[in-house]
Structures are given as structure tokens and as C-alpha cells.
XYZ file of C-alpha atoms in Angstrom:
777
model
C -54.969 75.066 6.413
C -52.748 72.588 7.603
C -53.189 71.286 11.456
C -50.797 72.981 13.760
C -48.843 70.736 15.719
C -49.622 71.022 19.204
C -47.552 70.325 22.070
C -48.433 71.044 25.954
C -47.056 73.628 27.864
C -44.308 72.525 30.464
C -45.227 72.515 33.380
C -45.522 74.504 35.871
C -42.106 74.832 38.302
C -44.207 73.862 41.725
C -42.044 76.558 43.170
C -40.966 80.595 41.691
C -37.612 81.747 41.798
C -36.445 82.762 44.258
C -33.441 85.155 44.561
C -30.444 84.646 45.936
C -29.131 87.982 45.370
C -31.396 88.384 49.050
C -28.702 86.485 50.527
C -26.331 87.729 53.382
C -22.666 88.460 51.774
C -20.125 86.658 52.828
C -16.559 89.145 54.801
C -14.083 90.719 52.801
C -11.492 91.503 54.475
C -8.271 94.118 54.054
C -4.703 92.831 55.030
C -2.340 95.506 56.163
C 0.554 94.997 53.878
C 2.428 93.966 57.272
C 0.055 91.391 57.105
C 0.085 90.425 53.836
C 3.805 89.225 54.042
C 3.025 86.170 55.751
C 0.330 84.788 55.025
C -0.062 81.830 56.742
C 0.181 83.702 59.927
C -2.318 86.003 58.348
C -5.273 83.418 57.544
C -4.190 82.141 60.889
C -6.247 84.770 62.401
C -9.125 85.773 61.260
C -9.593 81.409 60.152
C -11.718 81.508 63.952
C -13.977 84.880 62.186
C -14.026 83.856 58.834
C -14.815 80.248 59.042
C -18.785 80.982 60.225
C -19.383 81.894 56.864
C -17.518 78.683 55.272
C -16.253 81.390 52.587
C -14.359 84.813 52.172
C -12.588 87.071 50.279
C -9.277 88.928 50.368
C -8.582 92.459 49.344
C -4.841 92.855 48.389
C -3.900 95.919 50.026
C -2.856 99.150 47.529
C 0.321 99.255 49.230
C 2.483 95.883 47.983
C 0.622 97.163 44.161
C 0.035 93.743 44.157
C -0.321 92.981 40.141
C 1.292 90.125 38.844
C 2.255 89.836 35.045
C 0.263 88.199 32.483
C 2.513 84.936 31.928
C -0.261 83.630 30.176
C -0.082 83.503 26.279
C -3.437 84.129 24.308
C -2.094 81.991 20.951
C -0.123 79.736 22.552
C -1.966 78.554 25.630
C -4.479 75.715 25.048
C -6.393 73.289 26.996
C -9.109 70.558 26.310
C -12.775 71.335 28.248
C -16.340 70.055 29.861
C -19.238 70.763 27.982
C -21.888 70.903 30.969
C -25.509 71.325 30.176
C -26.442 74.268 31.203
C -30.250 73.882 32.342
C -29.621 70.307 33.398
C -27.716 70.819 36.866
C -30.727 71.779 38.927
C -33.991 70.072 36.901
C -32.369 66.912 35.773
C -35.217 67.059 33.100
C -37.236 70.067 32.971
C -39.871 71.304 29.720
C -36.473 70.571 27.260
C -35.042 66.891 28.912
C -38.758 65.892 29.074
C -39.302 67.193 25.425
C -36.071 65.404 24.261
C -36.945 62.359 26.332
C -40.510 61.576 23.811
C -38.681 62.717 20.661
C -36.373 60.375 20.891
C -39.090 57.991 22.189
C -40.776 59.182 18.367
C -38.801 58.023 16.598
C -37.725 54.466 19.105
C -41.348 53.569 18.512
C -42.539 54.427 15.185
C -39.958 54.877 12.569
C -39.458 51.871 10.630
C -36.185 50.779 11.206
C -35.347 49.854 6.898
C -36.464 53.437 6.086
C -33.875 56.441 5.883
C -33.539 58.072 9.294
C -30.974 61.098 10.898
C -27.458 60.117 11.565
C -26.920 58.797 15.091
C -30.308 57.547 15.996
C -29.760 54.446 17.833
C -31.003 52.524 20.665
C -28.875 54.905 23.381
C -29.190 58.648 24.175
C -27.143 59.784 20.886
C -30.018 61.209 19.747
C -31.045 64.178 18.902
C -26.971 65.175 18.662
C -26.575 68.754 19.682
C -26.526 70.847 16.534
C -24.226 73.805 15.983
C -24.360 75.881 13.465
C -21.181 77.011 11.518
C -21.520 80.535 11.622
C -19.194 82.307 12.940
C -21.653 82.652 16.803
C -21.975 79.911 19.377
C -25.935 79.304 18.144
C -27.008 75.539 18.820
C -29.793 74.671 17.778
C -32.725 74.090 20.851
C -34.965 71.536 18.987
C -37.566 72.215 21.891
C -37.483 75.542 21.277
C -37.508 75.941 18.264
C -40.693 73.071 17.472
C -42.574 75.796 19.887
C -41.701 78.914 17.594
C -42.842 76.685 14.238
C -45.895 75.318 16.347
C -47.479 79.340 17.296
C -47.031 79.972 13.561
C -49.103 76.559 12.740
C -47.092 73.802 11.905
C -43.867 73.842 9.284
C -46.587 73.854 6.434
C -47.499 77.080 7.391
C -44.061 78.951 8.026
C -43.130 77.371 4.380
C -46.208 79.312 2.909
C -45.011 82.291 4.763
C -46.320 85.408 6.478
C -48.822 87.112 3.964
C -49.753 83.371 2.570
C -52.639 82.167 5.316
C -53.826 80.461 2.313
C -51.644 76.868 3.446
C -49.779 76.940 -0.997
C -46.888 76.059 -0.984
C -44.850 78.555 -2.672
C -41.244 79.329 -4.200
C -37.872 77.894 -2.072
C -36.883 81.707 -2.504
C -39.655 83.224 -0.878
C -40.026 79.931 1.726
C -37.630 82.028 3.988
C -39.722 84.969 4.705
C -41.899 82.667 7.836
C -38.064 80.957 8.769
C -36.639 84.586 9.405
C -39.055 84.898 11.937
C -38.102 81.344 13.522
C -35.030 82.657 13.651
C -35.691 85.600 15.538
C -37.994 83.340 17.559
C -35.307 81.352 18.243
C -32.223 82.589 18.749
C -33.320 86.555 19.067
C -33.220 89.856 17.070
C -30.979 89.090 13.947
C -28.466 91.845 13.245
C -29.281 92.160 9.273
C -31.502 90.364 7.183
C -28.623 88.869 5.674
C -27.846 87.316 8.905
C -31.598 86.120 8.968
C -31.864 83.986 5.387
C -28.387 82.771 6.580
C -29.481 81.160 9.288
C -33.126 80.749 8.580
C -32.345 77.945 5.243
C -30.371 75.806 8.227
C -33.318 75.824 10.792
C -35.889 75.006 8.237
C -33.148 71.994 6.985
C -32.727 71.377 10.950
C -36.994 70.980 11.650
C -37.448 68.900 8.625
C -35.106 66.471 9.425
C -35.276 65.846 12.814
C -39.398 67.808 14.654
C -40.988 67.834 11.049
C -42.655 63.831 11.721
C -43.057 64.180 15.065
C -45.527 67.951 14.479
C -47.445 65.275 12.310
C -47.471 62.202 14.941
C -48.323 65.497 17.769
C -51.275 66.459 15.659
C -52.660 62.931 14.584
C -52.622 61.732 17.907
C -54.680 64.784 19.296
C -57.038 65.202 16.363
C -57.971 61.065 17.141
C -58.115 62.399 21.169
C -60.399 65.314 19.906
C -63.242 62.726 17.502
C -63.076 59.701 20.012
C -62.840 61.792 23.026
C -60.805 59.187 24.864
C -60.038 55.731 25.443
C -62.628 54.518 28.594
C -60.904 53.169 31.629
C -57.450 54.407 30.554
C -54.818 55.115 32.747
C -53.620 59.272 33.936
C -50.416 57.914 33.225
C -51.181 56.683 29.843
C -53.384 59.364 28.809
C -50.299 61.238 30.278
C -48.353 60.676 27.743
C -50.694 60.233 24.988
C -51.715 64.107 25.332
C -47.942 64.259 25.251
C -47.685 63.080 21.554
C -46.017 59.087 22.629
C -47.998 56.959 22.948
C -45.487 53.592 23.246
C -46.520 51.228 20.500
C -44.177 47.583 20.053
C -41.020 49.227 18.260
C -40.745 47.814 14.966
C -37.988 45.049 14.183
C -38.234 44.256 17.632
C -39.854 40.739 18.616
C -41.246 39.299 22.507
C -38.638 36.652 23.364
C -37.664 35.504 26.940
C -36.112 37.396 29.409
C -34.228 37.394 32.203
C -34.939 40.048 35.164
C -32.181 42.426 35.508
C -32.870 42.825 39.897
C -33.323 38.741 40.576
C -31.582 37.171 37.736
C -34.474 34.846 36.713
C -35.895 34.415 33.264
C -39.770 35.322 32.274
C -41.860 36.441 29.730
C -43.220 39.255 28.374
C -46.513 38.991 30.146
C -44.561 39.083 33.539
C -41.778 41.560 32.205
C -41.587 45.133 31.201
C -37.630 46.710 29.050
C -36.223 49.896 30.136
C -37.521 52.608 27.106
C -33.620 53.559 28.087
C -31.369 50.595 28.449
C -33.709 47.537 26.995
C -33.179 45.661 29.490
C -35.832 43.238 31.389
C -37.279 43.906 35.398
C -40.128 41.642 37.201
C -43.562 43.246 37.424
C -42.396 42.271 41.267
C -38.902 43.063 41.473
C -39.322 47.061 40.701
C -40.018 48.939 43.918
C -43.107 51.201 44.357
C -41.147 54.651 43.724
C -40.255 52.840 39.985
C -43.907 52.037 39.172
C -44.520 51.171 36.268
C -46.207 54.021 33.020
C -47.921 51.475 30.625
C -47.302 53.183 28.054
C -43.385 54.815 29.277
C -40.743 53.404 32.427
C -37.369 53.478 32.848
C -36.002 51.379 34.708
C -34.083 53.925 38.362
C -31.005 54.434 36.252
C -32.664 55.241 33.195
C -34.748 57.362 34.195
C -34.373 61.079 32.834
C -35.976 62.534 36.734
C -33.731 60.804 38.523
C -30.719 61.747 36.308
C -28.769 58.931 37.746
C -26.419 58.658 35.049
C -26.053 61.665 34.450
C -22.906 63.721 33.501
C -20.508 66.701 32.055
C -19.643 65.565 27.729
C -16.167 65.879 26.407
C -16.136 69.536 25.039
C -14.006 70.545 22.185
C -10.097 72.123 22.422
C -9.413 76.294 22.620
C -6.974 78.313 22.775
C -7.601 80.923 25.211
C -7.749 83.801 22.433
C -10.241 81.221 21.041
C -12.397 80.496 23.660
C -12.316 84.730 24.528
C -14.180 84.973 21.265
C -16.688 82.375 22.174
C -17.194 83.691 25.471
C -17.566 87.419 24.271
C -20.062 86.152 21.524
C -22.170 83.830 23.715
C -22.394 87.043 25.959
C -23.275 89.694 23.609
C -25.691 87.117 21.703
C -27.486 86.187 24.982
C -28.333 89.675 26.342
C -27.486 92.334 23.464
C -29.948 90.104 20.739
C -32.708 89.087 23.329
C -32.185 85.974 23.589
C -33.004 86.500 27.734
C -36.099 87.834 27.426
C -37.031 86.316 30.895
C -34.427 88.384 32.879
C -34.909 91.967 31.531
C -31.580 91.348 30.602
C -31.972 91.900 26.686
C -34.572 95.000 26.806
C -32.343 97.522 26.303
C -30.238 95.987 23.361
C -26.846 97.574 22.555
C -24.090 97.695 24.378
C -25.541 98.395 27.714
C -23.890 95.879 29.747
C -25.964 93.470 31.858
C -25.046 93.882 35.861
C -23.908 91.141 37.888
C -28.179 90.924 38.924
C -29.184 90.324 35.964
C -26.769 87.023 34.931
C -27.393 86.283 38.472
C -31.284 85.618 37.664
C -30.526 85.152 34.055
C -28.390 82.361 35.501
C -31.097 81.014 37.395
C -33.810 81.420 35.214
C -32.193 78.787 32.812
C -31.229 76.106 35.883
C -35.312 76.845 37.925
C -37.022 76.355 34.702
C -35.176 73.921 32.652
C -37.590 74.813 28.923
C -34.074 76.509 27.523
C -31.055 74.053 26.506
C -27.558 75.828 27.084
C -24.478 73.870 26.730
C -21.311 75.884 27.552
C -17.766 75.082 27.196
C -15.947 75.023 30.487
C -11.637 74.181 30.565
C -11.925 72.751 34.382
C -9.197 70.685 36.190
C -6.389 72.257 33.694
C -3.113 70.549 34.851
C -0.913 74.236 35.406
C 2.459 72.055 34.752
C 0.504 71.304 30.883
C -0.834 73.548 30.838
C 1.010 76.757 32.292
C 0.018 78.439 35.154
C -0.963 82.316 34.892
C 1.787 82.710 38.375
C 5.558 83.124 36.308
C 7.710 80.014 38.455
C 10.803 79.497 39.514
C 11.432 76.731 37.311
C 10.614 78.517 33.787
C 9.592 82.550 32.398
C 6.389 81.056 30.501
C 6.040 83.050 27.087
C 3.501 86.363 27.575
C 0.921 88.488 26.642
C 1.608 92.106 26.892
C -0.695 95.128 26.058
C -4.249 95.474 25.018
C -4.164 91.877 26.296
C -2.330 92.098 28.956
C -4.941 91.343 32.015
C -5.712 94.492 33.737
C -5.961 94.240 37.668
C -9.300 95.781 38.734
C -9.719 98.742 41.079
C -9.364 98.718 44.723
C -12.439 99.297 46.746
C -10.876 101.804 49.843
C -9.386 99.541 52.970
C -11.121 100.341 56.433
C -8.916 102.817 58.236
C -7.967 100.022 61.059
C -6.240 96.863 61.162
C -7.971 94.548 63.223
C -11.093 93.802 61.364
C -14.305 93.811 63.786
C -17.118 91.098 61.881
C -19.516 93.368 62.925
C -18.081 96.554 61.033
C -17.592 94.990 58.048
C -17.575 97.141 55.110
C -19.735 96.398 52.596
C -18.571 94.728 49.492
C -18.880 97.153 46.453
C -21.756 97.435 43.884
C -21.817 95.743 41.063
C -21.493 99.141 39.040
C -19.374 100.213 41.457
C -15.988 98.299 40.770
C -14.649 98.842 37.096
C -11.649 98.138 35.035
C -8.774 100.006 35.537
C -7.396 100.173 32.035
C -3.508 100.908 32.347
C -0.942 98.137 32.031
C 0.862 95.529 33.850
C 4.379 95.974 34.521
C 6.136 93.721 32.222
C 7.752 90.438 32.696
C 11.177 90.859 32.515
C 10.898 93.865 36.132
C 8.898 92.076 38.701
C 8.962 88.387 38.096
C 11.650 87.663 40.304
C 8.565 89.478 43.239
C 6.005 87.027 41.776
C 7.786 83.899 41.296
C 9.426 83.792 45.410
C 5.831 85.601 46.767
C 4.065 83.428 49.455
C 0.838 84.552 47.582
C 1.958 82.644 44.886
C 0.115 79.282 44.577
C 2.889 76.981 42.774
C 4.792 77.828 46.822
C 1.528 78.615 49.015
C 0.751 74.821 49.410
C 4.845 74.499 51.258
C 4.426 77.728 52.848
C 6.091 76.906 56.466
C 2.458 75.479 58.403
C 1.550 74.453 55.883
C 1.490 69.736 56.516
C 1.405 68.967 52.755
C 5.431 69.149 52.938
C 6.453 65.847 54.100
C 4.257 63.899 51.381
C 6.251 61.847 49.050
C 4.790 62.894 46.095
C 2.989 66.136 44.954
C -0.638 65.986 44.148
C -1.897 67.247 41.413
C -5.222 70.517 42.449
C -3.400 69.382 45.870
C -0.435 70.643 46.332
C 0.200 71.876 43.089
C -2.529 73.812 41.364
C -5.053 73.977 38.612
C -6.725 75.901 36.453
C -9.759 76.977 35.234
C -10.884 79.177 32.271
C -14.285 79.794 32.207
C -17.383 81.516 30.361
C -20.953 83.237 31.282
C -22.658 80.549 33.306
C -19.242 78.098 33.604
C -20.856 76.265 37.451
C -18.817 74.930 40.171
C -21.442 72.732 41.501
C -21.666 72.702 45.486
C -19.157 71.100 46.284
C -16.025 70.602 49.648
C -12.991 70.305 48.828
C -11.460 66.740 48.959
C -10.610 65.161 52.119
C -12.331 68.477 53.725
C -9.397 71.115 52.724
C -8.170 74.477 52.661
C -8.537 75.723 49.307
C -7.136 79.416 47.842
C -8.496 80.439 44.317
C -7.537 83.172 42.520
C -8.590 85.135 40.128
C -6.158 86.592 37.605
C -7.773 88.084 34.723
C -11.962 88.614 33.796
C -15.289 88.975 34.319
C -15.663 88.638 37.525
C -17.474 85.106 39.888
C -20.115 84.445 41.574
C -19.968 82.399 45.428
C -22.282 80.719 47.344
C -20.666 79.279 50.216
C -22.326 77.438 53.560
C -20.128 76.930 56.916
C -18.733 73.235 57.790
C -19.779 71.278 61.159
C -23.072 71.260 62.232
C -23.780 73.725 59.016
C -23.141 71.112 56.642
C -24.724 68.728 57.519
C -28.157 71.425 57.933
C -26.986 72.281 54.447
C -27.147 68.856 53.563
C -30.826 67.852 54.712
C -31.937 70.964 52.573
C -29.802 69.672 49.862
C -31.603 66.416 50.552
C -35.219 68.132 50.513
C -34.475 70.013 47.659
C -33.775 67.074 45.588
C -34.953 64.062 47.199
C -35.168 61.791 44.146
C -31.930 63.014 42.747
C -30.784 61.368 46.103
C -32.371 58.116 45.951
C -30.605 57.556 42.352
C -27.534 59.004 43.341
C -26.559 58.856 47.559
C -23.595 60.327 47.076
C -24.526 62.873 44.601
C -22.463 66.384 46.483
C -19.342 64.025 45.291
C -20.358 64.579 41.715
C -20.380 67.994 40.984
C -22.612 68.022 39.130
C -25.801 69.636 40.965
C -26.530 73.051 41.524
C -29.585 74.350 43.139
C -31.283 77.126 44.256
C -29.322 78.804 46.782
C -31.720 81.520 47.985
C -33.850 77.613 48.487
C -31.555 76.244 50.678
C -31.083 78.861 52.991
C -35.132 78.946 53.190
C -35.322 74.985 54.347
C -32.302 75.957 57.087
C -29.365 75.852 55.610
C -27.535 79.446 56.144
C -25.748 79.920 52.595
C -23.805 83.391 52.148
C -23.092 84.945 48.985
C -19.898 86.769 47.470
C -18.577 87.808 44.102
C -15.114 87.487 43.050
C -13.209 90.176 40.560
C -9.632 90.342 39.013
C -6.762 90.527 41.908
C -9.399 89.160 44.529
C -8.509 85.758 46.632
C -11.141 83.546 47.983
C -10.438 81.073 50.627
C -12.739 78.182 51.396
C -12.615 76.702 54.950
C -13.094 72.932 56.069
C -16.208 70.804 55.363
C -17.811 73.938 53.695
C -20.318 73.731 50.731
C -19.508 75.548 47.829
C -20.508 76.376 44.830
C -20.559 79.680 41.839
C -20.809 80.851 38.435
C -18.353 82.702 35.719
C -20.542 85.847 35.114
C -18.247 86.464 32.315
C -14.459 85.702 30.232
C -12.573 84.774 33.167
C -9.355 82.971 33.944
C -8.178 82.037 37.816
C -6.020 79.394 39.074
C -6.884 76.891 42.133
C -4.813 74.974 45.233
C -6.051 72.718 48.053
C -3.616 73.573 51.664
C -4.263 72.320 54.953
C -3.005 73.639 58.446
C -3.191 71.111 61.966
C -7.172 72.836 62.531
C -8.448 70.533 58.971
C -6.347 67.407 60.659
C -10.353 66.921 62.865
C -11.890 66.993 59.266
C -9.769 65.427 57.789
C -10.188 62.764 59.704
C -14.563 62.418 59.342
C -13.473 63.065 55.616
C -11.706 60.024 56.349
C -14.547 57.539 57.529
C -16.923 59.413 55.622
C -14.748 58.946 52.335
C -15.674 54.199 53.853
C -19.166 54.920 53.879
C -19.791 56.222 50.418
C -16.374 53.771 48.858
C -15.033 56.688 47.556
C -11.283 56.076 47.462
C -9.948 59.997 48.701
C -6.337 61.915 46.730
C -4.095 60.710 49.652
C -3.515 58.121 52.059
C -5.237 60.400 56.271
C -3.267 57.627 57.606
C -0.020 57.721 55.568
C 0.006 61.946 56.533
C -0.370 61.278 60.272
C 2.560 59.384 59.779
C 4.800 61.786 57.703
C 4.353 64.197 59.820
C 5.377 62.185 63.260
C 9.158 61.030 61.210
C 9.071 64.396 59.856
C 12.207 65.632 60.897
C 10.982 69.663 61.392
C 7.899 68.420 62.583
C 8.988 70.929 66.151
C 11.130 73.161 64.257
C 7.535 74.224 61.893
C 4.951 73.336 64.209
C 3.870 75.492 67.650
C 2.941 73.847 70.713
C -0.853 73.875 69.857
C -0.300 72.592 66.705
C 1.747 69.165 67.876
C -1.175 68.964 70.828
C -3.599 68.807 67.180
C -1.093 66.191 66.026
C -0.665 63.832 69.173
C -4.324 63.431 69.717
C -4.805 62.928 65.593
C -1.875 59.973 66.536
C -3.297 58.511 69.575
C -6.824 58.222 67.624
C -5.017 56.451 65.087
C -3.267 54.028 66.770
C -5.689 53.315 69.484
C -8.171 52.705 66.175
C -5.645 50.243 64.866
C -5.273 48.746 68.002
C -8.757 47.328 68.485
C -9.048 46.132 64.376
C -5.913 43.901 65.091
C -7.867 42.885 68.358
C -10.386 41.760 66.774
C -8.852 39.524 64.447
C -7.336 37.524 66.801
C -10.306 36.536 67.346
C -10.864 34.963 64.227
C -6.571 33.071 64.257
C -5.972 36.014 62.386
C -1.758 36.138 62.978
C 0.105 38.798 62.102
C 2.813 39.031 58.776
C 5.345 41.776 57.677
C 4.861 42.953 55.414
C 6.897 42.425 51.940
C 5.543 45.153 49.849
C 6.171 48.314 49.761
C 3.281 49.850 48.156
C -0.392 50.653 50.025
C -2.948 48.130 49.086
C -6.117 48.918 49.518
C -9.585 48.320 50.475
C -12.006 45.899 48.515
C -14.983 47.142 50.346
C -14.689 50.690 51.344
C -11.362 51.418 48.794
C -9.835 52.808 51.308
C -5.827 53.104 51.003
C -4.763 50.427 54.107
C -0.698 52.420 54.936
C -0.802 51.042 59.095
C -1.826 47.236 58.070
C -3.742 45.297 55.627
C -5.743 41.666 55.306
C -5.033 38.927 52.758
C -7.504 37.272 52.065
C -6.391 33.770 49.933
C -9.831 32.336 47.915
C -9.486 30.829 44.313
C -12.263 32.919 43.925
C -12.787 37.192 46.087
C -16.790 37.581 46.502
C -17.910 40.187 45.271
C -18.333 41.834 48.626
C -18.407 45.566 46.872
C -21.544 46.853 45.088
C -18.896 48.760 43.250
C -17.102 46.528 39.924
C -13.885 47.010 39.547
C -12.094 47.638 36.631
C -12.824 45.555 33.497
C -8.981 45.515 33.025
C -7.950 44.385 36.771
C -7.499 40.384 36.716
C -8.854 38.352 39.228
C -6.942 37.563 41.360
C -6.764 34.561 44.592
C -5.859 37.143 46.569
C -8.262 39.720 47.895
C -7.419 42.348 50.226
C -9.269 44.280 53.496
C -8.661 47.104 55.385
C -8.289 45.451 59.191
C -12.071 47.050 60.234
C -13.980 45.698 57.147
C -11.962 41.918 57.362
C -13.223 41.447 61.041
C -16.569 42.285 60.487
C -17.151 41.004 56.341
C -14.929 37.622 57.453
C -16.248 36.207 60.221
C -17.729 33.313 58.834
C -15.997 30.052 59.826
C -15.259 28.884 56.617
C -12.560 32.344 56.190
C -11.189 31.714 59.325
C -7.473 30.455 58.793
C -7.310 32.004 54.935
C -6.955 35.154 56.652
C -3.463 36.942 57.175
C -2.712 40.395 58.881
C 0.119 41.771 56.891
C 1.607 44.778 58.573
C 4.007 48.084 57.352
C 4.955 49.441 60.560
C 5.536 46.979 63.346
C 3.225 47.507 66.347
C 7.142 48.779 68.656
C 7.789 51.001 65.786
C 4.007 53.080 66.513
C 5.058 52.962 69.649
C 8.174 55.006 69.642
C 7.159 57.203 67.260
C 4.108 57.948 69.843
C 6.737 59.103 72.847
C 8.637 61.041 70.480
C 6.404 63.272 69.471
C 4.813 63.256 73.523
C 8.603 63.769 75.170
C 8.963 67.254 71.732
C 5.434 68.261 73.171
C 7.070 68.580 76.593
C 10.307 69.637 76.280
C 10.452 73.387 77.436
C 11.455 75.206 74.317
C 8.695 74.054 72.468
C 6.994 76.638 70.747
């Protein structure tokens, strides 16, 4: 009888699964027909109440008959996607990813370089490749599940022998598919018929023999040897743990011990004093490794490569789809996941058949995957698609896009009843409709030709929404993608938008055109945003150690119920087609799609946002994150704008005056500091706005140019490889006064003024006069 392959069970989750469905709901607002006619006034009116939740939902009134026509052609609309590893968004290395790390290390350590090896096997992270079965369904082979399914049946030799042959003797190839068909059922769920099982079993067997058979034999040998020897005396616990996993670290064949240079101190060391990282092969002195990076004698990764820290974690480039192809793939994924029993953990596949999973079942399945990490799941997500290239879901004035009609036209959703009163009391807000009560209206949409003019000029059309009266981006010199130009988002079930705040803490508005809905979670800004960050750090401290700017990268999800238990205020809502979602300044939010859908989003800003923008600008400097636009430039252009007094009220002008006075005070303070370093101001000859080499922030009012032959590496952020080395170093006045106070730089600094002090003072006086004018609103 063949020795069964044994692999240690996945580690138990340190916490039980929490139910995000128990979170309090975010408010839903139902404007009247008159309120819906002026979106800026309506959003301004509900902001004091709704901002306490971070996010809110706005449902257009029935009387408005809001149903924008379908303008995206399913066959002509083509877009690129990003491939999201859903199982790694929360636990960077769950049981599944840890298995891949061990498998990769086995091939690196034990295979003879001269022997034939699987394709894509190298000393990087391209192995093992993501393997997709080309059988018309979105089936990626999960090597972890495949390994355990075969191990549960005694190993690949017993599987090949078939269920009716316990002796393990080899059989003819035509009989070997019986055992692999059972494995296919275990890996992919209940397949439709015997023909499909045979069609999947053959390539599944080939994948296993190519990538996993050698590892199975090695694991069996290690466990058998340990059973005979009873373990080695004095072995470190970490070494014993990795040995029990079937990964004992031996020298890589073909690699000789050599003197290496430590990556930390850049001093040489020999094989007795340095350790090679098993991820990047860089050398590190034992004394240079911090305590949290204790060297494992069997398998060790530096902080950059450690899969538990995930410092180099990110999304992959996905495939390119048409809207029709993406819809078919999304529907097939949901069918495979629920109707075929692939989701045995959440009960979604128990009934089988055509029963549509509820929102609660999809939500439970999503967090099961994220929390356990024992199933590899990659999702193609069309995110941040430029509507000037791909097309907008709204009709635009510049051109009329080709449209779908008939059965392909996205239907409007049925509306929940509107409140009788137009005055909304947060304590008496209507409850969101139950998941089972939301049904789609199958009535066809009105034709584009009849109603396109109405929706082209509607203030709720996101192509013109950021430039409405009362918005701030009208004064910018250029349009910004995602800020003043909408982005399109095409998603399928589980495609995720991870926890984040909008750029520069801006407002955002998201409209869903068509699909099965999105789950949203949100947290209010201000002090609650700080509480959220503290809770997030407590939930995943190891990820913050590797990436202090983790929340700026949009690659991490944490269970909102867990964050709520750690002190954050988190609210939940479901967006359906026809709904608007508003996120408020500094409000953290995240979520995922419940099925195929496409939505459109854009940022906007009002005068109430300016204090949040200043806080974001200061924070970006600390994390060396370049902003999408200069806050100082926005303030100055607003002050110079001829339409300023006609567009904004007296209260809004007071907010602008306050922020402009703070900019003037900061600029004057920094210039006074530079004066003590004998730095003389000169008018700038360049119209371009330079960025500070240290904090990466644009220097709009002034910039310090330092003349040095070899600019010092003040910033830890490497400069682009293609950027030539110039004899000038540009710094903002604040960092120049703090970093360049040494004697050798005195006389080599020049303060270049883009805006003269007299001009700034004149603009400030004009603003004060406009504010005090009796006719001001």
C-alpha cells in the first residue's frame, strides 16, 4: 500500500468569524422632487446629519422617474482589469498562501537545477503559476485544495488506482480517471455530469503530477523519518515546525557559500556571520536583524520578503474583457461558487439548483474566504477606468455613445416607499429594505433618443456634477482623472474596494448603473477616523510594521465587526442600481460587489472640505505621498477667481479666508526661518511647480533650490531610475529650514518665489473687502 501524503492541518484562526451583518445601518435619504432638482443644496443640507455616519445612501424620488438610458455597448466597451487575490486581502499568508511558500521553498531547495523543472520555476515569486482550466468556466486550480483532496484519499498513487482498487496496483489509463473525478468533485464542487468530470479530471491529474507529486513524496518521507527517529534532540521549535511541514532548509544545489555584503550595514560577512533571505537572496548580519525578524534556522525571510508581513503585496495585471464577456464570466463564477456547492462553508450551495444566494450568504462567504485564507480565489476587477477612454454610463454632451437596448438594457430597481415628510429625522429614518424584498423591475428602459438630452444636462450626471455651482474644482487649470473626471468600475462577485479615504480627504459620489449591488462599510471622519486607524492597527499590527502607509495602498480589508469591537464606529449599507452613495471627508470606507455590476464615481469638494484638505496635505508630507493636486494652488486660484463672490455664500467665504490666512502665516514663518540661514529670495523664472525632494509635496508659493554637485539622499524613497542626476536639489521651505541648517549649505541655497509677498497680501485684502461688503450673501 502506498504511503499516504500527510500535510499538517491549517492553523486555527486566532479569532472566530465575526458577523458584519450585525453592524448598524448607514442612513438612507429620500429627497423630494424639489430637493432632487438641486443636488448641491440637498447634499449641503444633509451633511451635518449624514457625516456622523461617514457614508449615506440617496434614493431618487419616484416622481423624478430617474432612469438614465443604457449608453454602454456590451460588445464595444472593452477594458483592462486588475487581478485581486481575495484570500490575501486580510490575512496576507493564510493556510493557502503558507502552503505555496513551503512548496516554493521545496522546489528551490531540493530540485536539481540540471533536471527538468516545471515552467516558470525561478528564484523569484512567479512559481507556482496561476493555472486556469480552459473548459469554459472560471476555474483556477487551487493547489492547496488539490493537495489536501488527494492526501485525504491516500495520495496520488491510490487516487490513480481508483476507489475500487485498495491494493494500490496500477491500472490502465482509461480506469485511472475514476479516482481523479472524485478529486475534481472535491476541488470544484459538484460537477454537472460524468462527461464534465472526465473532462476536468485529466488536466487536474496532469497538474498534480507536474507540481505536487514530488512534494507529496517528500512530505511522506520526512514524516516517516521523524516517526522512526522521534525527532532530533535539541532542535529549535521553529525548525521542528518547518520540518513537520515538509520543508527542511538545505543548501540550494548549485549555489556556493560566498562572502556577501549585508543589506543593512553594507559591510561584508562570511557564511558564519550572515544569513541569506529565502525570498530575495540578499545577505543580512545576524546582529543587523531586528528582534521581530528572528532568524529561523530552517526558513527565514527579511522584512521585505516575509509573506506574513506582505510588504511587496499587491494586485496583478488581469485580462482584458468586453462588457459582455465580463458579464458571462461573472455569472459563471457566481454559479460555480454557490450552485455547484463550492461554498460549503456558508450554506450557499446546500440547496443547489437555481436558488439565488441572499446578500447575507454572499457576505458570509466573502468574510469566510478572507478570514480563513484556505482557498485561493483570484477576481478580475475593472477599477479606475477612465470614462474619457472606456466611456461613461451617463450620456455626455460631447458625444452620444452607442447603447444597448432590449434584453441587454440595465433595468431600474424597484424603489422603497418614500417618507411622507420631506424633513428627515435621523432618529426616525426608514429601515433599509430587506435583501429579499429588493427585486428588479424588468420593464425596458426609455430610448436614448427620447431622453438623452434630459440626462446629458441633469445635475446628477457625474460628468458635470463636480463643476456645479458651489463646487471648488471649476477654478483648477486642468481636469483630473477620478477627481473632476469620473471613473468607471466594473466588478463581479467579491471584487473589492479595500479600506481607504478619498484623495485629499475629499467627498465622493458613486452611482450604480446596473448589476446586483455592492456592500458598503463606512466610518465617520474626524476623531472617529483616528479611532478607526487605531483599531485597524490593532487588527493587523504586523502589516503596519512592514508598511506604515498601509491604508493609502487600498490593498487591505479587515472585518468591520472586528474593527467595531476594537473601538471604531462602522456602519453598513447595500447599494442597488439607481442608488447614489455619498462618502464624506476623511471617512474611511470599503466593501465588495455582490455580483456583476458597473458603477461610476467622482470626487467633489465644497468649502466645508478645506480644513480636511489641509490635514491631508500635512499627513501626505509625513508619509511622503504625492497629492493629486496642490492644496496651496487650489486656495490661491480660488482667491483669484473672478466668480468667487457670485458662486459662494458669506459663510463659505469666511472658510476660505481662514484657510488662506493660515497659508500666508505658514509661508511667512518658513521664509523667516530661511532668512536666518542667509537665504535670499529671488523671483522664479519657471512656471512649473516643483516638488520637494523630501516630502514629495508640490511647492506652489516658493521653493528652495540647493546647488550641490551630488544631492544627498534625504528621502528614503528612491528617485525614478530614468531621472537624470542634476546639480540642484529642490526642497519646500519648511524642510529646507529643518534639514539644511548645516554650515556647508549656507550660501548655496536660493529661495525662488513663484508668488510675491505683496501679491499675496493684496489678494488677502481683496478677499476681506469682499467678505465685509454689505451685498455679500
